Amino acid sequence: MPQLLPDLSLLIPFILAGIALNLTPGVDMAYVLAKTTHQGKKAGLLAALGISLGSMVHATASALGISALLAASETAFLTLKIAGAIYLFYIAYKILTAPSQNHQENKEHSISTKSKNGRIILEGAMTNLLNPKIGLFMLAFLPQFIDAAPQDVVWQTLALGLLFNINGYIVFVVLITLTSLAAAKIKASRATKTLFRWITATILGGMAIRIAFTNN
C-alpha cells in the first residue's frame, strides 16, 4: 500500500499554505466571480469545478514529470503561454459582448441543461489548462511537502494535488456563496452592470497580457 499523505508535520503546513494560495486573487478567482455575478451561484460552482479539474491535470502532469519537460522546452512553454493568453482575451470578449439577461435566458431555454453545464465546466478547465505557470507552480510546490519512499512519490504527489484542489474548491464555494448573496441584495442598474463587465474584462485582459509577456 503506497504512502499517500506525508506526516502531520508536513501535512498541516501544506493545507494552510494551500488555503492561503487559493485565497490569492488571480485569473481563476476573477473568472469564477465573474461567472457567479453574471450567471448565478450554480454557474460559479460549475466554473470552480472546471478550474479544479484543470488544476488536477496539472498536478498529475507534475507527478508524472510532464511539467518538468514543459519547463525544459522553451518552445512548448511559449506556445502554451500564448494560447492561454489568447483564451483569456476570448473570455474577456465574451463577457463584454454578453447579451442582456432576458435575451440570455431565452437563449438558454433552447440549450439543454447538461450541455450548458458542461460548457461552463470546460471553460473553467481551459482557463487553467492553458496557463503553463500553474503546471510549473505544481512542479515547484508539491515536492516540498513529499515525505515518501521513492516508489511512492508519484502516488503522494497525486494525493497532495487532489487535497490542494479540494481545499481550493472549498475556498471557491465560500467566495461564490458570499458573492451570490451580495449580488442578490444589490439592485444594480444597467449602467452598473455594464461597468462591472468592463472591470472584469479589463482584469482578465490584463492578466492575459501578463501571462503572455512575462518570462517566468
C-alpha positions as a printed NumPy array, in Angstrom:
array([[  0.   ,   0.   ,   0.   ],
       [  1.653,   3.287,  -1.08 ],
       [  2.058,   6.128,   1.392],
       [ -0.464,   8.695,   0.128],
       [ -0.02 ,  11.52 ,   2.617],
       [  3.015,  12.927,   4.424],
       [  3.453,  13.158,   8.169],
       [  1.294,  15.718,  10.012],
       [  4.345,  17.955,  10.448],
       [  4.235,  18.473,   6.667],
       [  0.531,  17.907,   6.01 ],
       [ -0.746,  20.72 ,   8.239],
       [  1.612,  23.384,   6.757],
       [  0.636,  22.095,   3.285],
       [ -3.08 ,  22.582,   3.977],
       [ -2.532,  26.062,   5.457],
       [ -0.279,  27.12 ,   2.58 ],
       [ -2.791,  25.764,   0.081],
       [ -5.656,  27.744,   1.614],
       [ -3.563,  30.932,   1.609],
       [ -2.578,  30.404,  -2.036],
       [ -6.16 ,  29.69 ,  -3.094],
       [ -7.267,  32.943,  -1.462],
       [ -4.753,  34.909,  -3.537],
       [ -6.533,  36.853,  -6.315],
       [ -5.763,  35.634,  -9.798],
       [ -7.225,  34.541, -13.119],
       [ -9.196,  31.677, -11.587],
       [-10.816,  33.807,  -8.922],
       [-11.667,  36.613, -11.347],
       [-13.255,  34.149, -13.76 ],
       [-15.294,  32.341, -11.098],
       [-16.586,  35.54 ,  -9.507],
       [-17.475,  36.936, -12.932],
       [-19.464,  33.775, -13.716],
       [-21.207,  33.995, -10.355],
       [-22.145,  37.623, -10.829],
       [-23.371,  37.242, -14.411],
       [-24.953,  33.787, -14.354],
       [-25.592,  32.961, -10.718],
       [-24.274,  30.717,  -7.98 ],
       [-24.656,  27.444,  -9.932],
       [-22.587,  28.772, -12.831],
       [-19.892,  29.891, -10.399],
       [-19.761,  26.471,  -8.745],
       [-19.524,  24.733, -12.129],
       [-16.745,  27.094, -13.241],
       [-14.875,  26.386,  -9.996],
       [-15.28 ,  22.647, -10.601],
       [-13.78 ,  23.054, -14.07 ],
       [-10.857,  25.017, -12.67 ],
       [-10.258,  22.332, -10.039],
       [-10.292,  19.621, -12.712],
       [ -7.828,  21.599, -14.822],
       [ -5.593,  22.108, -11.827],
       [ -5.715,  18.378, -11.067],
       [ -4.495,  17.683, -14.602],
       [ -1.514,  19.944, -13.874],
       [ -0.902,  18.107, -10.582],
       [ -0.987,  14.783, -12.429],
       [  1.413,  16.139, -15.026],
       [  3.721,  17.213, -12.21 ],
       [  3.577,  13.744, -10.666],
       [  4.421,  12.116, -13.991],
       [  7.2  ,  14.573, -14.801],
       [  5.457,  16.155, -17.788],
       [  5.646,  19.608, -16.228],
       [  9.409,  19.195, -15.96 ],
       [  9.546,  18.564, -19.706],
       [  7.424,  21.672, -20.268],
       [  9.794,  23.712, -18.127],
       [ 12.743,  22.417, -20.139],
       [ 11.182,  23.241, -23.509],
       [ 11.077,  26.969, -24.185],
       [  9.034,  26.452, -27.365],
       [  6.375,  24.328, -25.638],
       [  6.151,  26.775, -22.739],
       [  5.846,  29.772, -25.066],
       [  3.192,  28.063, -27.209],
       [  1.032,  27.136, -24.224],
       [  1.527,  30.569, -22.686],
       [  0.364,  32.383, -25.835],
       [ -2.593,  30.008, -26.198],
       [ -3.582,  30.746, -22.604],
       [ -3.341,  34.499, -23.13 ],
       [ -5.485,  34.289, -26.28 ],
       [ -8.078,  32.23 , -24.435],
       [ -8.279,  34.79 , -21.617],
       [ -8.792,  37.554, -24.172],
       [-11.576,  35.431, -25.654],
       [-13.25 ,  35.082, -22.241],
       [-12.94 ,  38.849, -21.693],
       [-14.522,  39.446, -25.11 ],
       [-17.396,  37.094, -24.281],
       [-18.058,  38.967, -21.05 ],
       [-18.13 ,  42.323, -22.838],
       [-20.394,  41.101, -25.625],
       [-22.753,  39.061, -23.448],
       [-26.421,  39.742, -24.333],
       [-28.917,  41.202, -21.916],
       [-30.121,  38.9  , -19.138],
       [-33.572,  38.425, -20.7  ],
       [-32.067,  37.55 , -24.064],
       [-29.613,  35.203, -22.384],
       [-32.406,  33.425, -20.502],
       [-34.41 ,  32.946, -23.738],
       [-31.321,  31.603, -25.477],
       [-30.547,  29.205, -22.653],
       [-34.032,  27.712, -22.838],
       [-33.014,  26.283, -26.214],
       [-29.85 ,  24.709, -24.815],
       [-30.031,  21.569, -22.702],
       [-29.032,  21.975, -19.07 ],
       [-26.412,  19.226, -19.417],
       [-24.842,  20.943, -22.431],
       [-24.794,  24.344, -20.736],
       [-23.281,  22.934, -17.536],
       [-20.653,  21.015, -19.492],
       [-19.687,  24.14 , -21.408],
       [-19.155,  26.108, -18.19 ],
       [-17.026,  23.313, -16.688],
       [-14.955,  23.09 , -19.88 ],
       [-14.373,  26.853, -19.955],
       [-13.219,  26.746, -16.346],
       [-10.861,  23.854, -17.038],
       [ -9.399,  25.582, -20.095],
       [ -8.557,  28.768, -18.155],
       [ -6.328,  26.558, -16.017],
       [ -5.005,  24.072, -18.569],
       [ -3.771,  26.817, -20.899],
       [ -1.774,  28.532, -18.156],
       [  1.644,  26.822, -18.061],
       [  2.55 ,  28.681, -14.886],
       [  0.031,  26.574, -12.982],
       [  1.88 ,  23.45 , -14.091],
       [  5.234,  24.918, -13.085],
       [  3.761,  26.021,  -9.764],
       [  2.611,  22.467,  -9.048],
       [  6.025,  21.19 , -10.04 ],
       [  7.7  ,  23.571,  -7.557],
       [  5.118,  23.496,  -4.746],
       [  4.067,  19.869,  -4.28 ],
       [  7.54 ,  18.281,  -3.907],
       [  8.282,  20.494,  -0.893],
       [  5.749,  18.509,   1.147],
       [  6.52 ,  14.979,  -0.047],
       [  7.544,  12.534,   2.65 ],
       [  7.582,   9.159,   0.935],
       [  9.799,   6.367,  -0.296],
       [ 10.941,   6.812,  -3.912],
       [  8.419,   4.264,  -5.18 ],
       [  5.556,   6.19 ,  -3.519],
       [  6.468,   9.689,  -4.742],
       [  4.043,   9.653,  -7.679],
       [  1.142,   8.489,  -5.516],
       [  1.847,  11.043,  -2.802],
       [  2.177,  13.839,  -5.362],
       [ -1.223,  12.885,  -6.79 ],
       [ -2.762,  12.747,  -3.305],
       [ -1.355,  16.149,  -2.385],
       [ -2.566,  17.588,  -5.692],
       [ -6.068,  16.24 ,  -5.02 ],
       [ -6.059,  17.626,  -1.479],
       [ -4.862,  21.026,  -2.741],
       [ -7.718,  21.157,  -5.242],
       [-10.341,  20.032,  -2.72 ],
       [ -9.216,  22.844,  -0.417],
       [ -9.305,  25.241,  -3.367],
       [-12.84 ,  24.228,  -4.272],
       [-13.977,  24.762,  -0.673],
       [-12.477,  28.265,  -0.763],
       [-14.31 ,  28.925,  -4.034],
       [-17.618,  27.697,  -2.564],
       [-17.316,  30.201,   0.289],
       [-16.405,  33.077,  -2.047],
       [-19.159,  32.15 ,  -4.532],
       [-21.767,  31.97 ,  -1.786],
       [-20.797,  35.387,  -0.416],
       [-20.716,  36.879,  -3.914],
       [-24.124,  35.482,  -4.864],
       [-25.672,  36.745,  -1.618],
       [-24.237,  40.214,  -2.215],
       [-25.427,  40.237,  -5.827],
       [-28.925,  39.231,  -4.749],
       [-29.131,  42.157,  -2.322],
       [-27.882,  44.769,  -4.769],
       [-30.384,  46.052,  -7.304],
       [-27.772,  47.024,  -9.851],
       [-28.694,  49.414, -12.625],
       [-27.89 ,  48.605, -16.24 ],
       [-25.05 ,  51.124, -16.136],
       [-23.595,  49.479, -13.024],
       [-23.752,  46.027, -14.612],
       [-22.032,  47.359, -17.737],
       [-19.317,  48.978, -15.628],
       [-18.737,  45.738, -13.743],
       [-18.456,  43.8  , -17.002],
       [-15.819,  46.238, -18.257],
       [-13.89 ,  45.982, -14.988],
       [-13.955,  42.169, -15.101],
       [-12.952,  42.042, -18.763],
       [-10.137,  44.532, -18.128],
       [ -8.788,  42.423, -15.26 ],
       [ -8.825,  39.263, -17.397],
       [ -7.257,  41.13 , -20.325],
       [ -4.537,  42.496, -18.057],
       [ -3.809,  39.02 , -16.741],
       [ -3.638,  37.73 , -20.311],
       [ -1.025,  40.361, -21.156],
       [  0.906,  39.491, -18.016],
       [  0.894,  35.774, -18.899],
       [  1.97 ,  36.487, -22.48 ],
       [  4.82 ,  38.876, -21.728],
       [  6.387,  37.605, -18.501],
       [  9.238,  35.176, -18.815],
       [  8.594,  33.099, -15.7  ]])
